[in-house]
Amino acid sequence: MTRKKVLVTGGAGFIGGNFVQYMVDKYPQYDIYNLDLLTYAGDLTKHRDIETKENYHFVKADIADHEAIIPLFEKEKFDFVVHFAAESHVDRSITDPGVFVRTNVLGTQVLLDAAKQVGITKFVHVSTDEVYGELDFDPTTFFTEETPLQPNSPYSASKASSDLLVRAYHETYGLPINITRCSNNYGPYHFPEKLIPLTISRVLNDQKVPVYGDGKNIRDWLHVIDHCAAIDLVLHEGVNGEVYNVGGHNERTNLEVVKTIISILGKSEDLIEFVKDRLGHDKRYAIDPTKLEQLGWKPTYTFETGIAQTIEWYLDNKEWWEQIISGEYQNYFEKQYSM
Ligand code: NAD
Ligand code: DAU
């Protein structure tokens, strides 16, 4: 088989980082290029086990920097692009939307231009179910690929805008693209500003866990490795121009998630603290993954097996998350939760 060059943007972050490790191990015949700006959400310590492998490469760059991205594509002539790099936290988008537009919208357009210029084989744009807006609590309703885009937060609006640009490059220039829209991920290397790792790290430190509003909002959780396998499948088998939803039917209220973690760790529910609700807080997300299942995907984790594995990982890798929460993160936490 001929060697392929795969550019993974955002490969120092949570999902991109798991995907880089998955690809480096699974495809020794591919060269995996991890391109990342190393913002607060990116770190390379997670790649210590693969950094000396011959098929792993790292490039520090800003996806919105046209002057850096175009020459890189001209030099390397990537075959595949898998685009994760983004500002990803909804709460941060509510306090500072500007950087979300720059990275998520402009950054995607710069990558699309570069991909068009060198004639790549496939561009997979990793998007989110949040572009569909919210569902009500009727458990028979789901997001399908036909659900209209109705993003409610600056984060999801920026992701929906990038989805539309990706679609437009396919329609206008025939760029071979796919868009994936996944539900909430969890698993190793999840940054502790998000609900699950925030809860695990705070419960382990006997600190209060902030639950927004009444805790009844619902998210549909998927283990990050099942997401990686879905993207791998779409990269190789996805029909050009198509959108694929990714989700494993694991709906839980936020309160159920927090109580499950507290119970596995053998701590008291007195640690739960109800705090002011998130502005524009989406009620419920739930994915219909039928189209992706027809392509051959099926998740390997249930929520129960996945959350147990994830808690184990956080217990075994305290060094990784303790180093994060002891730094600049503390200022973020004070500011975010004093509002
Ligand atoms: P993350 O915040 O953990 O990681 C984002 C990475 O992108 C970081 O390594 C960061 O340094 C890098 N980055 C940010 N701005 C950059 C720039 N201008 N140039 C280059 N690199 C930059 O995010 P995540 O949770 O891993 O999400 C990855 C992607 O998956 C995002 O596009 C997100 O919208 C999507 N997604 C996330 C979830 C989820 O539950 N986390 C679910 C569905 C889709
Ligand atoms: O659905 C996919 C999306 O999932 C991704 O596109 C986003 O990048 C990712 O961050 C995630 O968004 P959410 O807003 O759903 O994830 P978060 O972990 O921030 O919040 C999950 C739920 O928990 C949500 O209903 C808000 C609530 N929450 C969150 C935090 C951080 C709390 O109750 N307390 C908290 O402190």
Short mmCIF file of C-alpha atoms and ligand atoms in Angstrom, two decimals:
data_model
loop_
_atom_site.label_atom_id
_atom_site.label_comp_id
_atom_site.label_asym_id
_atom_site.label_seq_id
_atom_site.Cartn_x
_atom_site.Cartn_y
_atom_site.Cartn_z
CA MET A 1 0.00 0.00 0.00
CA THR A 2 1.30 3.50 -0.81
CA ARG A 3 2.12 5.79 2.11
CA LYS A 4 -0.52 8.45 2.77
CA LYS A 5 -0.08 11.77 4.53
CA VAL A 6 -2.83 12.58 7.01
CA LEU A 7 -3.08 16.07 8.49
CA VAL A 8 -4.91 16.08 11.84
CA THR A 9 -5.66 19.60 13.12
CA GLY A 10 -6.15 20.03 16.87
CA GLY A 11 -4.25 16.82 17.61
CA ALA A 12 -2.97 18.16 20.94
CA GLY A 13 -6.52 18.48 22.29
CA PHE A 14 -8.94 15.93 23.72
CA ILE A 15 -10.55 14.16 20.74
CA GLY A 16 -7.86 15.07 18.21
CA GLY A 17 -5.24 13.74 20.64
CA ASN A 18 -7.03 10.41 21.02
CA PHE A 19 -7.48 10.27 17.23
CA VAL A 20 -3.76 10.91 16.55
CA GLN A 21 -2.78 8.04 18.89
CA TYR A 22 -5.42 5.76 17.33
CA MET A 23 -4.17 6.51 13.78
CA VAL A 24 -0.44 6.28 14.58
CA ASP A 25 -0.99 2.81 16.07
CA LYS A 26 -3.50 1.52 13.53
CA TYR A 27 -1.87 2.78 10.32
CA PRO A 28 1.94 2.45 10.40
CA GLN A 29 1.80 2.96 6.62
CA TYR A 30 0.35 6.50 7.07
CA ASP A 31 2.32 9.58 8.14
CA ILE A 32 0.25 11.40 10.75
CA TYR A 33 0.87 15.16 11.00
CA ASN A 34 -0.52 16.75 14.16
CA LEU A 35 -1.02 20.49 13.54
CA ASP A 36 -1.91 22.48 16.65
CA LEU A 37 -1.47 26.00 18.03
CA LEU A 38 -1.17 24.66 21.62
CA THR A 39 -3.76 26.97 23.16
CA TYR A 40 -4.82 26.47 26.80
CA ALA A 41 -6.62 23.28 25.61
CA GLY A 42 -3.67 21.68 23.84
CA ASP A 43 -0.71 19.81 25.33
CA LEU A 44 1.87 17.46 23.92
CA THR A 45 2.65 15.54 27.10
CA LYS A 46 -0.17 13.17 26.15
CA HIS A 47 1.87 12.03 23.13
CA ARG A 48 5.01 10.92 25.01
CA ASP A 49 4.40 7.29 23.97
CA ILE A 50 4.18 8.07 20.25
CA GLU A 51 6.42 11.12 19.78
CA THR A 52 9.44 9.05 18.76
CA LYS A 53 7.50 6.90 16.28
CA GLU A 54 8.52 7.37 12.67
CA ASN A 55 5.00 7.98 11.41
CA TYR A 56 4.22 10.80 13.91
CA HIS A 57 5.02 14.44 13.15
CA PHE A 58 4.13 17.68 14.94
CA VAL A 59 3.67 21.14 13.44
CA LYS A 60 2.93 24.15 15.61
CA ALA A 61 0.71 26.53 13.63
CA ASP A 62 -2.47 28.58 13.73
CA ILE A 63 -5.13 27.28 11.32
CA ALA A 64 -6.29 30.86 10.71
CA ASP A 65 -2.80 31.91 9.59
CA HIS A 66 -3.03 31.81 5.80
CA GLU A 67 0.69 32.59 5.42
CA ALA A 68 1.65 29.47 7.40
CA ILE A 69 -1.03 27.04 6.22
CA ILE A 70 -0.88 27.43 2.41
CA PRO A 71 2.92 26.86 2.12
CA LEU A 72 2.66 23.88 4.49
CA PHE A 73 0.06 22.22 2.25
CA GLU A 74 2.12 23.04 -0.86
CA LYS A 75 5.18 21.43 0.71
CA GLU A 76 3.59 18.31 2.22
CA LYS A 77 0.76 17.63 -0.30
CA PHE A 78 -1.46 15.93 2.28
CA ASP A 79 -3.80 13.17 1.08
CA PHE A 80 -6.30 13.46 3.95
CA VAL A 81 -7.28 16.25 6.32
CA VAL A 82 -9.17 15.51 9.53
CA HIS A 83 -10.11 18.83 11.06
CA PHE A 84 -10.67 18.98 14.84
CA ALA A 85 -8.95 22.26 15.78
CA ALA A 86 -11.45 24.61 17.37
CA GLU A 87 -12.39 26.59 20.40
CA SER A 88 -14.70 24.00 21.95
CA HIS A 89 -16.12 25.15 25.30
CA VAL A 90 -19.64 26.63 25.27
CA ASP A 91 -19.15 28.63 28.50
CA ARG A 92 -16.04 30.34 27.12
CA SER A 93 -17.97 31.23 23.94
CA ILE A 94 -20.58 33.01 26.07
CA THR A 95 -17.96 35.25 27.71
CA ASP A 96 -15.64 35.69 24.67
CA PRO A 97 -17.24 34.87 21.28
CA GLY A 98 -14.65 36.62 19.06
CA VAL A 99 -11.94 33.93 19.20
CA PHE A 100 -14.58 31.30 18.32
CA VAL A 101 -15.37 33.09 15.06
CA ARG A 102 -11.69 33.54 14.22
CA THR A 103 -10.62 29.94 14.87
CA ASN A 104 -13.75 27.97 14.02
CA VAL A 105 -14.95 29.96 10.99
CA LEU A 106 -11.91 31.72 9.51
CA GLY A 107 -9.56 28.85 10.45
CA THR A 108 -11.79 26.34 8.64
CA GLN A 109 -11.98 28.53 5.55
CA VAL A 110 -8.16 28.83 5.40
CA LEU A 111 -7.83 25.03 5.61
CA LEU A 112 -10.46 24.58 2.90
CA ASP A 113 -8.57 26.96 0.61
CA ALA A 114 -5.33 25.06 1.20
CA ALA A 115 -7.03 21.69 0.64
CA LYS A 116 -8.56 22.95 -2.60
CA GLN A 117 -5.22 24.29 -3.81
CA VAL A 118 -3.37 20.98 -3.48
CA GLY A 119 -6.26 18.69 -4.45
CA ILE A 120 -6.63 16.49 -1.38
CA THR A 121 -8.42 13.10 -1.47
CA LYS A 122 -10.68 13.74 1.52
CA PHE A 123 -11.41 16.54 4.03
CA VAL A 124 -13.30 15.34 7.12
CA HIS A 125 -14.75 18.21 9.12
CA VAL A 126 -15.40 17.21 12.72
CA SER A 127 -18.51 19.05 13.80
CA THR A 128 -21.04 18.70 16.60
CA ASP A 129 -24.68 17.86 17.27
CA GLU A 130 -24.98 21.32 18.87
CA VAL A 131 -25.41 22.85 15.39
CA TYR A 132 -28.97 21.41 15.41
CA GLY A 133 -29.93 23.46 18.48
CA GLU A 134 -31.92 21.68 21.17
CA LEU A 135 -34.62 19.00 21.47
CA ASP A 136 -37.41 19.00 24.02
CA PHE A 137 -37.73 16.19 26.57
CA ASP A 138 -39.85 13.90 24.32
CA PRO A 139 -37.64 10.75 24.27
CA THR A 140 -38.89 9.71 20.81
CA THR A 141 -37.30 12.71 19.06
CA PHE A 142 -33.72 12.67 17.72
CA PHE A 143 -31.37 14.77 15.60
CA THR A 144 -31.05 13.29 12.11
CA GLU A 145 -28.83 14.60 9.28
CA GLU A 146 -31.98 16.33 7.93
CA THR A 147 -32.66 18.33 11.10
CA PRO A 148 -32.35 22.06 10.29
CA LEU A 149 -29.36 23.91 11.71
CA GLN A 150 -30.48 26.10 14.61
CA PRO A 151 -27.43 26.78 16.77
CA ASN A 152 -28.09 28.59 20.05
CA SER A 153 -24.66 29.47 21.50
CA PRO A 154 -21.82 31.49 19.94
CA TYR A 155 -19.83 28.20 19.95
CA SER A 156 -22.46 26.21 18.05
CA ALA A 157 -23.15 29.16 15.71
CA SER A 158 -19.44 29.24 14.81
CA LYS A 159 -19.42 25.47 14.21
CA ALA A 160 -22.59 25.69 12.06
CA SER A 161 -20.95 28.49 10.05
CA SER A 162 -17.91 26.29 9.45
CA ASP A 163 -20.18 23.39 8.39
CA LEU A 164 -21.81 25.65 5.80
CA LEU A 165 -18.42 26.70 4.42
CA VAL A 166 -17.33 23.04 4.14
CA ARG A 167 -20.57 22.22 2.32
CA ALA A 168 -20.11 25.24 0.01
CA TYR A 169 -16.55 24.16 -0.97
CA HIS A 170 -18.02 20.80 -1.98
CA GLU A 171 -20.89 22.34 -3.97
CA THR A 172 -18.81 25.09 -5.61
CA TYR A 173 -15.39 23.50 -6.14
CA GLY A 174 -16.19 19.78 -5.84
CA LEU A 175 -13.91 19.43 -2.78
CA PRO A 176 -14.26 15.83 -1.49
CA ILE A 177 -15.61 16.41 2.02
CA ASN A 178 -17.55 14.78 4.82
CA ILE A 179 -19.02 16.41 7.91
CA THR A 180 -19.44 14.41 11.12
CA ARG A 181 -21.73 15.63 13.91
CA CYS A 182 -21.09 13.83 17.16
CA SER A 183 -22.77 14.01 20.54
CA ASN A 184 -20.91 14.70 23.82
CA ASN A 185 -17.62 12.80 24.14
CA TYR A 186 -15.90 11.66 27.32
CA GLY A 187 -12.79 9.59 28.07
CA PRO A 188 -9.02 9.96 28.62
CA TYR A 189 -7.47 13.45 28.26
CA HIS A 190 -10.80 15.30 28.49
CA PHE A 191 -9.95 18.83 29.65
CA PRO A 192 -11.28 19.40 33.19
CA GLU A 193 -13.43 22.42 32.28
CA LYS A 194 -16.08 20.03 30.82
CA LEU A 195 -18.73 18.37 33.02
CA ILE A 196 -17.38 14.80 33.33
CA PRO A 197 -13.67 15.49 33.99
CA LEU A 198 -14.61 18.52 36.11
CA THR A 199 -16.80 16.28 38.27
CA ILE A 200 -14.21 13.49 38.55
CA SER A 201 -11.37 15.86 39.49
CA ARG A 202 -13.44 17.85 42.01
CA VAL A 203 -15.00 14.79 43.65
CA LEU A 204 -11.53 13.25 44.03
CA ASN A 205 -10.46 16.48 45.80
CA ASP A 206 -13.65 16.55 47.95
CA GLN A 207 -14.68 19.84 46.31
CA LYS A 208 -18.21 20.94 45.43
CA VAL A 209 -19.45 20.07 41.92
CA PRO A 210 -21.32 22.95 40.22
CA VAL A 211 -24.49 21.75 38.48
CA TYR A 212 -26.19 24.35 36.29
CA GLY A 213 -29.90 25.08 36.88
CA ASP A 214 -31.90 22.06 38.05
CA GLY A 215 -29.51 19.47 36.53
CA LYS A 216 -32.26 18.06 34.30
CA ASN A 217 -30.69 18.99 30.95
CA ILE A 218 -29.87 15.88 28.92
CA ARG A 219 -26.73 15.05 26.95
CA ASP A 220 -26.06 11.93 24.82
CA TRP A 221 -22.63 10.59 25.85
CA LEU A 222 -20.16 8.72 23.63
CA HIS A 223 -16.74 7.33 24.57
CA VAL A 224 -14.02 9.15 22.61
CA ILE A 225 -12.62 5.93 21.13
CA ASP A 226 -15.99 5.14 19.54
CA HIS A 227 -15.91 8.64 18.02
CA CYS A 228 -12.38 8.02 16.68
CA ALA A 229 -13.50 4.76 15.04
CA ALA A 230 -16.46 6.58 13.46
CA ILE A 231 -14.18 9.25 11.95
CA ASP A 232 -11.77 6.57 10.68
CA LEU A 233 -14.70 4.86 8.93
CA VAL A 234 -15.99 8.10 7.40
CA LEU A 235 -12.47 9.04 6.26
CA HIS A 236 -12.15 5.77 4.32
CA GLU A 237 -15.75 4.92 3.37
CA GLY A 238 -17.78 8.13 3.61
CA VAL A 239 -19.63 9.16 0.47
CA ASN A 240 -18.33 12.55 -0.71
CA GLY A 241 -20.50 15.48 0.32
CA GLU A 242 -22.39 13.54 3.00
CA VAL A 243 -23.03 14.40 6.65
CA TYR A 244 -22.89 11.61 9.28
CA ASN A 245 -24.31 11.91 12.81
CA VAL A 246 -22.38 10.04 15.52
CA GLY A 247 -23.94 8.90 18.80
CA GLY A 248 -24.57 5.76 20.84
CA HIS A 249 -28.01 6.32 22.47
CA ASN A 250 -26.62 7.11 25.93
CA GLU A 251 -28.89 9.88 27.15
CA ARG A 252 -28.43 10.97 30.76
CA THR A 253 -29.46 14.05 32.75
CA ASN A 254 -26.51 16.02 34.11
CA LEU A 255 -27.58 15.10 37.61
CA GLU A 256 -27.54 11.37 36.72
CA VAL A 257 -24.01 11.75 35.33
CA VAL A 258 -22.73 13.55 38.42
CA LYS A 259 -24.44 11.09 40.81
CA THR A 260 -23.01 8.09 38.90
CA ILE A 261 -19.46 9.47 39.26
CA ILE A 262 -19.96 10.27 42.97
CA SER A 263 -21.30 6.76 43.58
CA ILE A 264 -18.42 4.99 41.73
CA LEU A 265 -15.93 7.06 43.76
CA GLY A 266 -17.78 6.25 47.00
CA LYS A 267 -18.33 9.91 47.99
CA SER A 268 -21.35 11.85 49.27
CA GLU A 269 -24.02 13.54 47.13
CA ASP A 270 -23.64 16.52 49.49
CA LEU A 271 -20.83 17.53 47.12
CA ILE A 272 -23.47 18.57 44.55
CA GLU A 273 -24.06 22.33 44.41
CA PHE A 274 -26.78 23.78 42.17
CA VAL A 275 -25.51 27.03 40.64
CA LYS A 276 -26.80 29.71 38.26
CA ASP A 277 -27.87 28.24 34.92
CA ARG A 278 -25.82 28.62 31.71
CA LEU A 279 -27.24 31.38 29.45
CA GLY A 280 -29.26 29.85 26.58
CA HIS A 281 -28.68 26.36 28.07
CA ASP A 282 -29.81 23.75 25.50
CA LYS A 283 -32.31 21.34 27.07
CA ARG A 284 -31.55 18.06 25.37
CA TYR A 285 -29.35 16.50 22.67
CA ALA A 286 -29.99 13.02 21.23
CA ILE A 287 -28.54 11.50 18.07
CA ASP A 288 -30.08 9.15 15.52
CA PRO A 289 -26.94 7.35 14.20
CA THR A 290 -28.75 5.12 11.65
CA LYS A 291 -26.90 6.50 8.60
CA LEU A 292 -23.46 5.83 10.15
CA GLU A 293 -24.55 2.37 11.34
CA GLN A 294 -25.50 1.58 7.74
CA LEU A 295 -21.91 2.46 6.78
CA GLY A 296 -20.74 -0.19 9.29
CA TRP A 297 -20.17 1.65 12.61
CA LYS A 298 -21.22 0.46 16.02
CA PRO A 299 -20.03 1.70 19.42
CA THR A 300 -18.06 -0.61 21.70
CA TYR A 301 -18.73 1.12 25.05
CA THR A 302 -22.00 1.50 26.95
CA PHE A 303 -22.13 4.52 29.25
CA GLU A 304 -21.58 2.21 32.23
CA THR A 305 -18.43 0.53 30.85
CA GLY A 306 -17.11 3.82 29.43
CA ILE A 307 -17.52 5.89 32.59
CA ALA A 308 -15.90 3.15 34.71
CA GLN A 309 -12.89 3.02 32.32
CA THR A 310 -12.68 6.84 32.30
CA ILE A 311 -12.73 7.18 36.11
CA GLU A 312 -10.01 4.50 36.28
CA TRP A 313 -7.95 6.53 33.81
CA TYR A 314 -8.29 9.74 35.86
CA LEU A 315 -7.22 7.82 38.98
CA ASP A 316 -4.17 6.43 37.16
CA ASN A 317 -3.23 9.75 35.50
CA LYS A 318 -3.58 12.33 38.26
CA GLU A 319 -0.32 13.96 37.22
CA TRP A 320 -1.86 15.01 33.88
CA TRP A 321 -4.97 16.74 35.22
CA GLU A 322 -3.46 18.04 38.48
CA GLN A 323 -0.89 19.96 36.47
CA ILE A 324 -3.72 21.55 34.44
CA ILE A 325 -5.95 22.54 37.35
CA SER A 326 -3.09 24.06 39.31
CA GLY A 327 -2.25 26.67 36.68
CA GLU A 328 -4.15 29.39 34.80
CA TYR A 329 -7.21 27.15 35.09
CA GLN A 330 -7.74 28.40 38.66
CA ASN A 331 -8.35 31.96 37.41
CA TYR A 332 -10.77 30.62 34.80
CA PHE A 333 -12.65 28.62 37.43
CA GLU A 334 -12.96 31.56 39.87
CA LYS A 335 -14.23 33.84 37.12
CA GLN A 336 -16.63 31.33 35.54
CA TYR A 337 -18.29 30.17 38.74
CA SER A 338 -18.47 33.50 40.58
CA MET A 339 -20.93 34.88 38.00
P1 NAD B 1 -10.30 20.70 22.65
O1 NAD B 1 -10.68 22.08 23.09
O2 NAD B 1 -9.95 19.69 23.68
O3 NAD B 1 -9.07 20.76 21.64
C1 NAD B 1 -8.98 21.74 20.62
C2 NAD B 1 -7.54 21.73 20.08
O4 NAD B 1 -7.49 22.68 19.02
C3 NAD B 1 -6.49 22.13 21.11
O5 NAD B 1 -5.38 21.25 21.06
C4 NAD B 1 -6.08 23.54 20.69
O6 NAD B 1 -4.73 23.86 21.02
C5 NAD B 1 -6.30 23.46 19.17
N1 NAD B 1 -6.53 24.80 18.58
C6 NAD B 1 -7.37 25.76 19.03
N2 NAD B 1 -7.28 26.85 18.23
C7 NAD B 1 -6.38 26.55 17.25
C8 NAD B 1 -5.87 27.25 16.13
N3 NAD B 1 -6.26 28.52 15.85
N4 NAD B 1 -4.98 26.64 15.32
C9 NAD B 1 -4.55 25.36 15.60
N5 NAD B 1 -4.99 24.66 16.65
C10 NAD B 1 -5.90 25.24 17.48
O7 NAD B 1 -11.51 20.22 21.75
P2 NAD B 1 -12.20 18.76 21.64
O8 NAD B 1 -13.19 18.63 22.71
O9 NAD B 1 -11.16 17.76 21.44
O10 NAD B 1 -13.01 18.96 20.26
C11 NAD B 1 -12.35 18.73 19.02
C12 NAD B 1 -13.35 18.97 17.89
O11 NAD B 1 -14.46 18.10 18.04
C13 NAD B 1 -13.93 20.39 17.87
O12 NAD B 1 -14.01 20.81 16.53
C14 NAD B 1 -15.32 20.23 18.47
O13 NAD B 1 -16.20 21.17 17.94
C15 NAD B 1 -15.68 18.81 18.04
N6 NAD B 1 -16.59 18.07 18.93
C16 NAD B 1 -16.33 17.98 20.28
C17 NAD B 1 -17.18 17.21 21.07
C18 NAD B 1 -16.91 17.06 22.55
O14 NAD B 1 -17.74 16.49 23.26
N7 NAD B 1 -15.78 17.50 23.08
C19 NAD B 1 -18.28 16.58 20.51
C20 NAD B 1 -18.53 16.72 19.14
C21 NAD B 1 -17.67 17.47 18.35
O1 DAU B 2 -22.68 17.92 22.13
C1 DAU B 2 -21.36 18.06 21.73
C2 DAU B 2 -20.68 19.16 22.50
O2 DAU B 2 -20.48 18.66 23.82
C3 DAU B 2 -19.37 19.62 21.88
O3 DAU B 2 -19.64 20.20 20.64
C4 DAU B 2 -18.66 20.65 22.79
O4 DAU B 2 -17.40 20.97 22.25
C5 DAU B 2 -18.49 20.02 24.15
O5 DAU B 2 -17.88 20.95 25.03
C6 DAU B 2 -19.83 19.55 24.71
O6 DAU B 2 -20.69 20.69 25.00
P1 DAU B 2 -21.60 20.75 26.32
O7 DAU B 2 -21.88 22.16 26.61
O8 DAU B 2 -22.74 19.82 26.23
O9 DAU B 2 -20.53 20.11 27.39
P2 DAU B 2 -20.17 20.54 28.89
O10 DAU B 2 -19.32 19.46 29.45
O11 DAU B 2 -19.67 21.94 28.97
O12 DAU B 2 -21.58 20.49 29.62
C7 DAU B 2 -22.34 19.29 29.65
C8 DAU B 2 -23.63 19.60 30.41
O13 DAU B 2 -23.31 19.85 31.80
C9 DAU B 2 -24.35 20.84 29.93
O14 DAU B 2 -25.75 20.64 30.01
C10 DAU B 2 -23.92 21.94 30.92
C11 DAU B 2 -23.71 21.16 32.20
N1 DAU B 2 -22.66 21.68 33.11
C12 DAU B 2 -21.44 21.94 32.60
C13 DAU B 2 -20.43 22.44 33.40
C14 DAU B 2 -19.07 22.75 32.82
C15 DAU B 2 -22.93 21.86 34.47
O15 DAU B 2 -24.06 21.59 34.94
N2 DAU B 2 -21.93 22.34 35.25
C16 DAU B 2 -20.69 22.66 34.79
O16 DAU B 2 -19.85 23.13 35.58
#
